[in-house]
XYZ file of N, CA and C in Angstrom:
675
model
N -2.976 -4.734 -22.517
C -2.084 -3.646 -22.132
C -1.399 -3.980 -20.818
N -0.156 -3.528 -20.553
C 0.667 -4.369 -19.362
C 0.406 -2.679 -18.659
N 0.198 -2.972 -17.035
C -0.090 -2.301 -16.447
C 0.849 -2.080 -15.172
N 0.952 -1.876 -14.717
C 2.207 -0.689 -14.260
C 1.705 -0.094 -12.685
N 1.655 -0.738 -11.278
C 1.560 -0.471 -10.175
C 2.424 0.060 -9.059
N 2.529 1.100 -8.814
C 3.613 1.287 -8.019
C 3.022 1.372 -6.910
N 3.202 0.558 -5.234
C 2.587 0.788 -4.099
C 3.901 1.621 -3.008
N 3.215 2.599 -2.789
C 4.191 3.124 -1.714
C 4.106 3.113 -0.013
N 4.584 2.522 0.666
C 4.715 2.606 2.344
C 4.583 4.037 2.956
N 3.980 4.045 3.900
C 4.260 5.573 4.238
C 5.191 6.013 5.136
N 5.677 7.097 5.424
C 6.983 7.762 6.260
C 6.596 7.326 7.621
N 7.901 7.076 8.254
C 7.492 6.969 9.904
C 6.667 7.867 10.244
N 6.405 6.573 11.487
C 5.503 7.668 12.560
C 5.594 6.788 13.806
N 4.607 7.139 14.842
C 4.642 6.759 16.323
C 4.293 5.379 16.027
N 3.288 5.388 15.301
C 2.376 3.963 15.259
C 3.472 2.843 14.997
N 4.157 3.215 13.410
C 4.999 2.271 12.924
C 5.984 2.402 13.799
N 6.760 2.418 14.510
C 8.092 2.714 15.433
C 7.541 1.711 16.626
N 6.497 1.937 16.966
C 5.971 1.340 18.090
C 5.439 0.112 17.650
N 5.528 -0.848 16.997
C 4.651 -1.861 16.087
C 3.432 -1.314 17.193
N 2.258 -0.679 16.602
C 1.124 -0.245 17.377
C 0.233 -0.225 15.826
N -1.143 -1.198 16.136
C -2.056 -0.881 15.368
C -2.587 0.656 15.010
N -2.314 0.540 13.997
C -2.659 2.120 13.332
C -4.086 3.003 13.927
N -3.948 3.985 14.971
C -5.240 4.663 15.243
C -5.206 6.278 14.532
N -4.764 6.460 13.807
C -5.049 7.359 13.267
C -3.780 9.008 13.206
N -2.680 8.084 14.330
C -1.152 9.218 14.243
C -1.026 9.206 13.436
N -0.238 10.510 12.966
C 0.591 11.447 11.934
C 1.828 10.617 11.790
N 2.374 11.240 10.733
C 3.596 10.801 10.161
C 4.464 11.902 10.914
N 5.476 11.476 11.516
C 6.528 12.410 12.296
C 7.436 13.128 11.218
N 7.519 14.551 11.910
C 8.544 15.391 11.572
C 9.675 14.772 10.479
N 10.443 14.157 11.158
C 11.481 13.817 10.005
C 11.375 12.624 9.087
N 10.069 11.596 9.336
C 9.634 11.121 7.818
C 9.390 12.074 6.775
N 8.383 13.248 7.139
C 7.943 13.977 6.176
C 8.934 14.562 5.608
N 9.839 15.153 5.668
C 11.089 15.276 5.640
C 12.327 14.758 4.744
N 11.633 13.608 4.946
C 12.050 12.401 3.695
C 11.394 12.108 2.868
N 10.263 12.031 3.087
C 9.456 12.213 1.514
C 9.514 13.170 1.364
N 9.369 14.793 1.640
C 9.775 15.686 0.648
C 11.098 15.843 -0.180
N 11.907 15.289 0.159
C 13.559 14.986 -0.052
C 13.423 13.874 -1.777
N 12.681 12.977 -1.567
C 11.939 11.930 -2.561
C 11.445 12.519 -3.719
N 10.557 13.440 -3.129
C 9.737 13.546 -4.040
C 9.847 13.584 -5.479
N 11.113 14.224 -6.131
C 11.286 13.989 -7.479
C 11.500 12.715 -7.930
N 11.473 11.654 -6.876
C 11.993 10.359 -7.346
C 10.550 9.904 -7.783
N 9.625 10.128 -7.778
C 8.458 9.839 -8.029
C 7.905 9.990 -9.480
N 7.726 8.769 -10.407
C 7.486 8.966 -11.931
C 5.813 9.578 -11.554
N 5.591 9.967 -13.209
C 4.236 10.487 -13.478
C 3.407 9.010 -13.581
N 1.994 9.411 -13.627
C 1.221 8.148 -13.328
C -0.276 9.043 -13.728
N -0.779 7.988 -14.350
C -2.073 8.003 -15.004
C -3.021 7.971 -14.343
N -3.051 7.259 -12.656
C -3.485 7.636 -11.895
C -3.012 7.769 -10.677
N -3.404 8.466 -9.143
C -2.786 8.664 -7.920
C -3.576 8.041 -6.874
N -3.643 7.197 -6.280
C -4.273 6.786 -5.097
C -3.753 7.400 -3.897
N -4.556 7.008 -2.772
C -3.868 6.578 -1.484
C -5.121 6.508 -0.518
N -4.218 5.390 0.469
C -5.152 4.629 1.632
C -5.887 6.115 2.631
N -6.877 5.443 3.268
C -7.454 7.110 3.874
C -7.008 7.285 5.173
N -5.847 6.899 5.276
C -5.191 6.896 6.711
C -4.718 8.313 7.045
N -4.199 8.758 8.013
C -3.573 10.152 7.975
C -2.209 9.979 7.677
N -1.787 8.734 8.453
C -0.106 9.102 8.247
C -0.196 8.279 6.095
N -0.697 7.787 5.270
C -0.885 7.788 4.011
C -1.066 9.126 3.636
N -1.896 9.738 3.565
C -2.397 11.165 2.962
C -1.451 12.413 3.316
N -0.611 12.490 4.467
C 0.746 13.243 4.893
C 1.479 12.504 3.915
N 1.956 11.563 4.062
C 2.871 10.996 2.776
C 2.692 11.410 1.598
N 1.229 11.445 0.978
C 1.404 11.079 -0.337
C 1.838 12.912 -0.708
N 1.098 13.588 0.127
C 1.043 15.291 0.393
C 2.707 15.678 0.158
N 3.500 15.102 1.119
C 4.552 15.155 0.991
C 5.605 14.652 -0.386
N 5.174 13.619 -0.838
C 5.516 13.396 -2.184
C 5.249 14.203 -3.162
N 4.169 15.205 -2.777
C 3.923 16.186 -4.243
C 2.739 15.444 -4.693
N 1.752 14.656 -4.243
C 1.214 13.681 -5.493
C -0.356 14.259 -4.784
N -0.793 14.754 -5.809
C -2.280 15.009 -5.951
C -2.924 14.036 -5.730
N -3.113 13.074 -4.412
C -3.576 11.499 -4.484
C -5.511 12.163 -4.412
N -6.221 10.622 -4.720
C -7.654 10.446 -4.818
C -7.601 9.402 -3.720
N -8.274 9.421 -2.303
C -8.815 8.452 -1.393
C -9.124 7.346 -1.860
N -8.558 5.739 -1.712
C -8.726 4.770 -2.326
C -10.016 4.232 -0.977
N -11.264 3.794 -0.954
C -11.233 3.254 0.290
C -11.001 1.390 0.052
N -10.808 1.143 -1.112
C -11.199 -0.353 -1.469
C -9.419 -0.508 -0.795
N -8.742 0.603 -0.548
C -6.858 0.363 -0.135
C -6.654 1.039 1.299
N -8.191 1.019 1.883
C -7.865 1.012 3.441
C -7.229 -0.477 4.118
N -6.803 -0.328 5.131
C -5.826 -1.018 6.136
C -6.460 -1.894 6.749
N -5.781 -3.085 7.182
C -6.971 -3.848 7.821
C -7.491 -3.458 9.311
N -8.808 -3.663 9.026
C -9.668 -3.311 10.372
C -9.024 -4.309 11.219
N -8.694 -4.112 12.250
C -8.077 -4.819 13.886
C -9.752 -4.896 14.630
N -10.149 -4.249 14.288
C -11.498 -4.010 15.565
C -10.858 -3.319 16.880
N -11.324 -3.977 17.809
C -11.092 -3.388 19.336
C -9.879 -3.502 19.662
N -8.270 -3.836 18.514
C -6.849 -4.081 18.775
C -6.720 -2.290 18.235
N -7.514 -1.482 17.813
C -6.859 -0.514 16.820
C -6.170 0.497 18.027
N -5.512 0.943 17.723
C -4.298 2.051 18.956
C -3.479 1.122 19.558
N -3.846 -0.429 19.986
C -2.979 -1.345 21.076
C -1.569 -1.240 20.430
N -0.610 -1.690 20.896
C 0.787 -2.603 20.617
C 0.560 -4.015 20.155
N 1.101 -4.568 19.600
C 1.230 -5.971 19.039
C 1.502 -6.636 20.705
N 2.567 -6.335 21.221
C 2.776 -6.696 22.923
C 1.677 -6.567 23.730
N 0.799 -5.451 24.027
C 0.113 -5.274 24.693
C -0.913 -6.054 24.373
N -1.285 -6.195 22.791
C -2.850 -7.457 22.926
C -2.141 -8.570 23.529
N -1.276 -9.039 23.029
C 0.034 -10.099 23.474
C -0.523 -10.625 24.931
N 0.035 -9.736 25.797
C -0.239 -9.622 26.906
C -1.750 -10.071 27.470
N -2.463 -9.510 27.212
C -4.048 -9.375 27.596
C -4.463 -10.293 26.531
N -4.308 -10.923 25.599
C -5.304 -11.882 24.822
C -4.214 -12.983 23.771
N -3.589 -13.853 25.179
C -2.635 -14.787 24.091
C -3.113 -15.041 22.945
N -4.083 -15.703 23.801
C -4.648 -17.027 22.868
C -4.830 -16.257 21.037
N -5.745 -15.359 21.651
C -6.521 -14.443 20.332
C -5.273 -13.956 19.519
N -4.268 -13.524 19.674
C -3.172 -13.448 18.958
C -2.536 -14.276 17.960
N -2.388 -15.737 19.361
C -1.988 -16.976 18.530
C -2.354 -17.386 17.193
N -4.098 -17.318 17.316
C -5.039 -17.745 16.553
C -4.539 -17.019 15.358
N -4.699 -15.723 15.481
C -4.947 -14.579 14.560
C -3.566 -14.409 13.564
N -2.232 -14.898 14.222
C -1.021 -15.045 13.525
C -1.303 -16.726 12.897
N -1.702 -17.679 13.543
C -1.518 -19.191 13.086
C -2.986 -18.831 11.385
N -4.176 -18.265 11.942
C -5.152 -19.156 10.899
C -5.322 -17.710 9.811
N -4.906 -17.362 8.673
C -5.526 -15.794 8.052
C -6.920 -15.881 8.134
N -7.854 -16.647 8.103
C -9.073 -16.861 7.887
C -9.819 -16.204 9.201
N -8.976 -16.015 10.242
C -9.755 -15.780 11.763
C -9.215 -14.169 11.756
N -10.399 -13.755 12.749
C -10.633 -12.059 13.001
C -10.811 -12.370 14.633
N -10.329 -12.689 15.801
C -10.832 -12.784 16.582
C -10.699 -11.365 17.195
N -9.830 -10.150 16.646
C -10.265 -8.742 17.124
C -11.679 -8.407 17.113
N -12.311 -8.876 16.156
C -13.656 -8.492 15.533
C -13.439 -7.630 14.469
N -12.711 -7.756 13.616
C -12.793 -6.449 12.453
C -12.417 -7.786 11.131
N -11.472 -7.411 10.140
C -11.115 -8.258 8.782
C -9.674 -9.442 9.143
N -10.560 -10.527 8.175
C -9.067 -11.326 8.342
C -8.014 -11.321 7.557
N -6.713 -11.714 7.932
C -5.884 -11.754 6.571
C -6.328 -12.265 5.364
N -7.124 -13.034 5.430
C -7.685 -13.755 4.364
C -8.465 -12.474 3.437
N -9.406 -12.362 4.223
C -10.698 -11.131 3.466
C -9.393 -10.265 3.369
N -8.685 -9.667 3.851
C -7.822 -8.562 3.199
C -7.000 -8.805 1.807
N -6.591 -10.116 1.902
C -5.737 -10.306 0.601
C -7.019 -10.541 -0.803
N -8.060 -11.131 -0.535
C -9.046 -10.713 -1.662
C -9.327 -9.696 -1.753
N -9.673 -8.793 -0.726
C -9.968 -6.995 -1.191
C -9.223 -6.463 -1.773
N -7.546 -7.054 -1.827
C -6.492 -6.548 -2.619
C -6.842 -7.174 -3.807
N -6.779 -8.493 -3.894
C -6.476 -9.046 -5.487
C -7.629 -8.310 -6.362
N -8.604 -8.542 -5.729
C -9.808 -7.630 -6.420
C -9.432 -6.726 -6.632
N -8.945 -5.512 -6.125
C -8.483 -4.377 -6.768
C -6.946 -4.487 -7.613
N -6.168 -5.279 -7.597
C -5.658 -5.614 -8.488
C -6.489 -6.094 -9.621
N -6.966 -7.092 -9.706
C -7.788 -7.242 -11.024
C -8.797 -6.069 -11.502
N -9.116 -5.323 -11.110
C -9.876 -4.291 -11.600
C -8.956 -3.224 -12.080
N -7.651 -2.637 -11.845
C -6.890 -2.155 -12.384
C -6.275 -2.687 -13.267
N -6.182 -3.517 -13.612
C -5.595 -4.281 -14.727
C -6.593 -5.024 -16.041
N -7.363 -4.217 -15.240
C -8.556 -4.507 -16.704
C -8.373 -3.200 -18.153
N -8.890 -3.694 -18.953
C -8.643 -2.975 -20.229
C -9.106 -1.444 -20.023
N -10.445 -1.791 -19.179
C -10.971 -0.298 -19.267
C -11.034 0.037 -18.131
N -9.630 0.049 -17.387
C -9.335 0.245 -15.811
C -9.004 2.113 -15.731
N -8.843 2.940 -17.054
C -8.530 3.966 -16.793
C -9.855 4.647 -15.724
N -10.763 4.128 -15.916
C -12.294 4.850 -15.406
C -12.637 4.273 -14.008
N -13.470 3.827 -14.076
C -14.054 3.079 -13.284
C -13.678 2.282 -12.595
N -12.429 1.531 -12.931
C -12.203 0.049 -12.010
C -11.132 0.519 -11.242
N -10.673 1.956 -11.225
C -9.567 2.170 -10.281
C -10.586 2.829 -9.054
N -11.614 3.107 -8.891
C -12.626 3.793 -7.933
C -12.584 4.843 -8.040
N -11.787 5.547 -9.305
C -11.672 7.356 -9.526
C -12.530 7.469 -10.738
N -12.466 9.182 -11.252
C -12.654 9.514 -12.304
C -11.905 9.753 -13.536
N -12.343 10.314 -14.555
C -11.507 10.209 -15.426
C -10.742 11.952 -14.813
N -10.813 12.281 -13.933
C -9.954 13.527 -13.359
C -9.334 13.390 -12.014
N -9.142 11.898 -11.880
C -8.654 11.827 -10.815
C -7.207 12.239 -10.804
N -6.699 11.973 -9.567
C -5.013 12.257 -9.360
C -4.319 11.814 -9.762
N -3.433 13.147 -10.567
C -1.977 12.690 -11.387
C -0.624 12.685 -10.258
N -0.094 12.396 -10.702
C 1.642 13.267 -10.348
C 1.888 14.680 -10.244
N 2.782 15.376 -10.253
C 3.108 16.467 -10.177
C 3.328 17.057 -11.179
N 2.848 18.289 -11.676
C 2.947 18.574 -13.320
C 3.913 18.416 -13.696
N 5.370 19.041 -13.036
C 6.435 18.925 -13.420
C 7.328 17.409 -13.732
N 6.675 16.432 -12.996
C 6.937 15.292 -13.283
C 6.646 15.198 -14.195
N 5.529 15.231 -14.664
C 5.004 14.906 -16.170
C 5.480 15.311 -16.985
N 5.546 16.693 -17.326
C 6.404 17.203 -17.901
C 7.547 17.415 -18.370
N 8.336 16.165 -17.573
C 9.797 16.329 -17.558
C 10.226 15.775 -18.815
N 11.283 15.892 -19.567
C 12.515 15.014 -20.401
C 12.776 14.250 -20.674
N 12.898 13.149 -21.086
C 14.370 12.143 -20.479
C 15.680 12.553 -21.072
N 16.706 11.837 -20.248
C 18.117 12.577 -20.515
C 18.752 12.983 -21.555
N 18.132 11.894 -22.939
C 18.183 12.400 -24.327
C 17.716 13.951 -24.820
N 17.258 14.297 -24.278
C 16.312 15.621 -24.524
C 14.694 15.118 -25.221
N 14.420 14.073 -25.497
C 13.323 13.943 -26.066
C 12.033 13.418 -24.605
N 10.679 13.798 -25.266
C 9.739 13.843 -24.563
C 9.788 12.663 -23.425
N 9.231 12.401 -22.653
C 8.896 11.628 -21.616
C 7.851 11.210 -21.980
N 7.377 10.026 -21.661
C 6.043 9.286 -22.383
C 5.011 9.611 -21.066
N 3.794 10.124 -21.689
C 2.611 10.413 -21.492
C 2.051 9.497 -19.656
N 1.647 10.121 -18.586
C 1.550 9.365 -17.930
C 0.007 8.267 -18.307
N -0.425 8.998 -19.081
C -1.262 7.570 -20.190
C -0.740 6.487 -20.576
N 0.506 6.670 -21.399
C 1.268 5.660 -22.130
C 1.838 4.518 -21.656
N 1.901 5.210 -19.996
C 2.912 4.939 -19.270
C 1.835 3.363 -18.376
N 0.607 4.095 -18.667
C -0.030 2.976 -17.717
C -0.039 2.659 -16.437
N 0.730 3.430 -15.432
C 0.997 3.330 -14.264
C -0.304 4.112 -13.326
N -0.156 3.076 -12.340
C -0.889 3.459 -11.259
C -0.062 3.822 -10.374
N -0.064 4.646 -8.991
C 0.509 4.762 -8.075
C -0.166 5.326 -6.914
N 0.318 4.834 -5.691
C -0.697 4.047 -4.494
C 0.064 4.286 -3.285
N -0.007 5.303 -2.805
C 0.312 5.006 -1.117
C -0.555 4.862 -0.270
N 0.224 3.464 -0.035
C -1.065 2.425 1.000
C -0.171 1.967 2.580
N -0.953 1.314 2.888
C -0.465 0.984 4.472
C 0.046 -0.303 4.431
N 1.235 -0.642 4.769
C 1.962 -1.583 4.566
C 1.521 -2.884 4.253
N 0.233 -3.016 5.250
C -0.724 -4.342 4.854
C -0.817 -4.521 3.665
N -1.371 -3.695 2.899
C -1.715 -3.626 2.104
C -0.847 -4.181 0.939
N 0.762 -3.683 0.945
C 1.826 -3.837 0.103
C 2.329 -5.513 0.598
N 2.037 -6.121 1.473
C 1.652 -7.485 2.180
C 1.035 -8.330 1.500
N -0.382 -8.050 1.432
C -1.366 -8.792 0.762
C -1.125 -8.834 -0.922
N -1.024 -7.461 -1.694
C -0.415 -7.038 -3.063
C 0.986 -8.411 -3.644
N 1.241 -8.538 -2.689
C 2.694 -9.381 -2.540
C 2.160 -10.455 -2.965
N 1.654 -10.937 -1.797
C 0.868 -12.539 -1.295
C 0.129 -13.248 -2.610
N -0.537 -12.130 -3.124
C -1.382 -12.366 -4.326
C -0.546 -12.601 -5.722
N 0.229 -11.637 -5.938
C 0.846 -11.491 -7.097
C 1.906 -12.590 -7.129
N 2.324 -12.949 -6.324
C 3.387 -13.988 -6.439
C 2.481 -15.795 -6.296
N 1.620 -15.800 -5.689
C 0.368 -17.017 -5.801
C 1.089 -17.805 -4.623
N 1.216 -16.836 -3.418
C 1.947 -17.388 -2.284
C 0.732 -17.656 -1.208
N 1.387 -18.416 -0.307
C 0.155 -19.005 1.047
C -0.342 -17.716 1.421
N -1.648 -17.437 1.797
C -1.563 -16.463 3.135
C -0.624 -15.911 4.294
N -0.130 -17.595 4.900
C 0.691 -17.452 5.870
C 1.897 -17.075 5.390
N 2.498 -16.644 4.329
C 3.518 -16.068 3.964
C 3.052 -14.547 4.132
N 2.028 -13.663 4.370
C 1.950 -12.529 4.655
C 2.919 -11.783 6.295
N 2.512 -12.912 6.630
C 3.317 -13.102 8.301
C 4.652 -12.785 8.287
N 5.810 -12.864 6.852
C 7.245 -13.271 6.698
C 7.772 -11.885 5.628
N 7.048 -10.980 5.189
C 7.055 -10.051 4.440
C 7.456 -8.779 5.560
N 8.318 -7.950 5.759
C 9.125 -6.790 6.131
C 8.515 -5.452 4.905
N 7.664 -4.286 5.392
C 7.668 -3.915 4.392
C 8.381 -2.046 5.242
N 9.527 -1.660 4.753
C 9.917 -0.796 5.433
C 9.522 0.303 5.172
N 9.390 1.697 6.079
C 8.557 2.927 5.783
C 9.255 3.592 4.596
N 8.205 4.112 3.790
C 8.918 4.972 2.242
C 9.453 4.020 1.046
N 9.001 2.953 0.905
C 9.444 2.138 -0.008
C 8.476 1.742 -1.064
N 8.975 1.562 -2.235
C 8.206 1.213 -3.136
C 8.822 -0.106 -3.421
N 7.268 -0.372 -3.948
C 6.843 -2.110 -4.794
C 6.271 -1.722 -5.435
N 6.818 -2.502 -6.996
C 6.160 -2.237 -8.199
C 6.137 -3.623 -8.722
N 4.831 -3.493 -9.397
C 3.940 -4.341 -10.072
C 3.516 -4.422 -11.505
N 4.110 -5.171 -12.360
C 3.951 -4.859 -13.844
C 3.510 -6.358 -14.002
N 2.264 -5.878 -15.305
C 1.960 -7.199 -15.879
C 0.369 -6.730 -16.132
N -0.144 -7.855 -15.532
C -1.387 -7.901 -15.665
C -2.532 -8.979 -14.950
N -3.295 -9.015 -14.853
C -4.328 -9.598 -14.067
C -3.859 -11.640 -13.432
N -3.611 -12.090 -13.273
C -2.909 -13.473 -13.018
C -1.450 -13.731 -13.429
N -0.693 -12.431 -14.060
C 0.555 -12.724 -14.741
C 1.533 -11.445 -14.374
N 2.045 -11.460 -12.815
C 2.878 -10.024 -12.246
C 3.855 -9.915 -12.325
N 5.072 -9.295 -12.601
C 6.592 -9.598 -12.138
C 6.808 -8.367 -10.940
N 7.441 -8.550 -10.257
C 7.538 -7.757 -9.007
C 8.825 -7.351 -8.759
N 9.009 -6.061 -8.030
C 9.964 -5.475 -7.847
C 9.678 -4.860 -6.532
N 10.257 -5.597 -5.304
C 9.905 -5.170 -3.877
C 11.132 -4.363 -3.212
N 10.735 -3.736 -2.695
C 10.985 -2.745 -1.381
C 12.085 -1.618 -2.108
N 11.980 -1.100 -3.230
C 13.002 0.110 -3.080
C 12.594 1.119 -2.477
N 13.825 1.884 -2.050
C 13.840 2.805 -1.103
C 13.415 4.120 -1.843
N 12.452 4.978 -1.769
C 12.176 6.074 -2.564
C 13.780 7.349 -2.615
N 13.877 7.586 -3.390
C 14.763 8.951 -3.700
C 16.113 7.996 -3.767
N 16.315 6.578 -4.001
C 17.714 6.402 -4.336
C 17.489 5.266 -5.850
């Protein structure tokens, strides 16, 4: 069965504006704003994730989407960098920077490396893309989070039904940009150090169709156009 990923970025905020390791700010006023503006742009989906961040869970809230806490699609741990600026470790710990942009394999914050992050992804890519991924291998239940009823519910322009967000096979995921990084890195069978060269802008979707070693990708659209 070809499976169907949609990962979403979340709406500005202080953190992202500031390249500042994510400590736990909100998504500002007029992101939210924009994902509520979106929100119908958002297909139905068989299941709803999202990362357990705050400014993720304001997003997905704002989209309308009944999300289920992914934690296997939390963000990478920084360790003792989390709240800093990218400048400010800069500043206070060249070297450890250097390292940490030159090798994915190194954590010298003390928390996950690019490396361990892009397997925590592929792994959960391969577990969603398993046959009997409706259950278990997405980390939900079989009542986890849909879309918005009315999404589901909707038409298509013919007047005839809209296919089942079962049918449809889709997952959908608002995660923290890393995340849509690593998702990348993997699916395309690119270096690590190509995670470094990936732009992933706030409110955008990447979608992922295929299946477990075999993806075609569709990066960065802008939600609601």
């Amino acid at each position: 069965m070809t499976r169907r990923v949609m990962l979403i970025s979340p709406a500005m905020g202080a953190a992202l504006r500031e390249a500042r390791f994510d400590d736990g700010q909100p998504v500002e006023a007029a992101g939210l704003r924009l994902a509520e503006a979106a929100a119908g742009s958002v297909p139905a989906a068989l299941r709803v994730l999202v990362s357990p961040s705050a400014r993720c869970r304001e997003t997905a809230a704002a989209l309308g989407l009944d999300a289920v806490v992914a934690e296997d699609l939390s963000g990478l741990d920084v360790g003792r960098w989390r709240g800093a600026t990218l400048a400010e470790v800069g500043a206070e710990e060249p070297d450890a920077v250097g390292q940490w942009l030159a090798d994915p394999a190194s954590a010298p914050h003390g928390g996950e490396s690019v490396r361990a992050l892009c397997e925590r992804v592929a792994a959960w890519l391969e577990a969603v893309s398993a046959p009997d991924a409706e259950g278990a291998a997405t980390g939900t239940g079989a009542d986890s989070g849909s879309a918005s009823a009315s999404a589901s519910a909707s038409a298509s322009t013919d007047g005839s039904p809209a296919p089942s967000p079962a049918a449809s096979g889709r997952i959908i995921a608002v995660v923290e940009p890393e995340i849509v990084r690593a998702a990348v890195v993997r699916a395309l069978g690119a270096p690590e150090s190509a995670f470094w060269r990936l732009d992933v802008p706030p409110l955008t979707a990447t979608e992922l169709s295929g299946r477990a070693g075999r993806w075609n990708l569709r990066v960065g659209r802008a939600l609601g156009t």
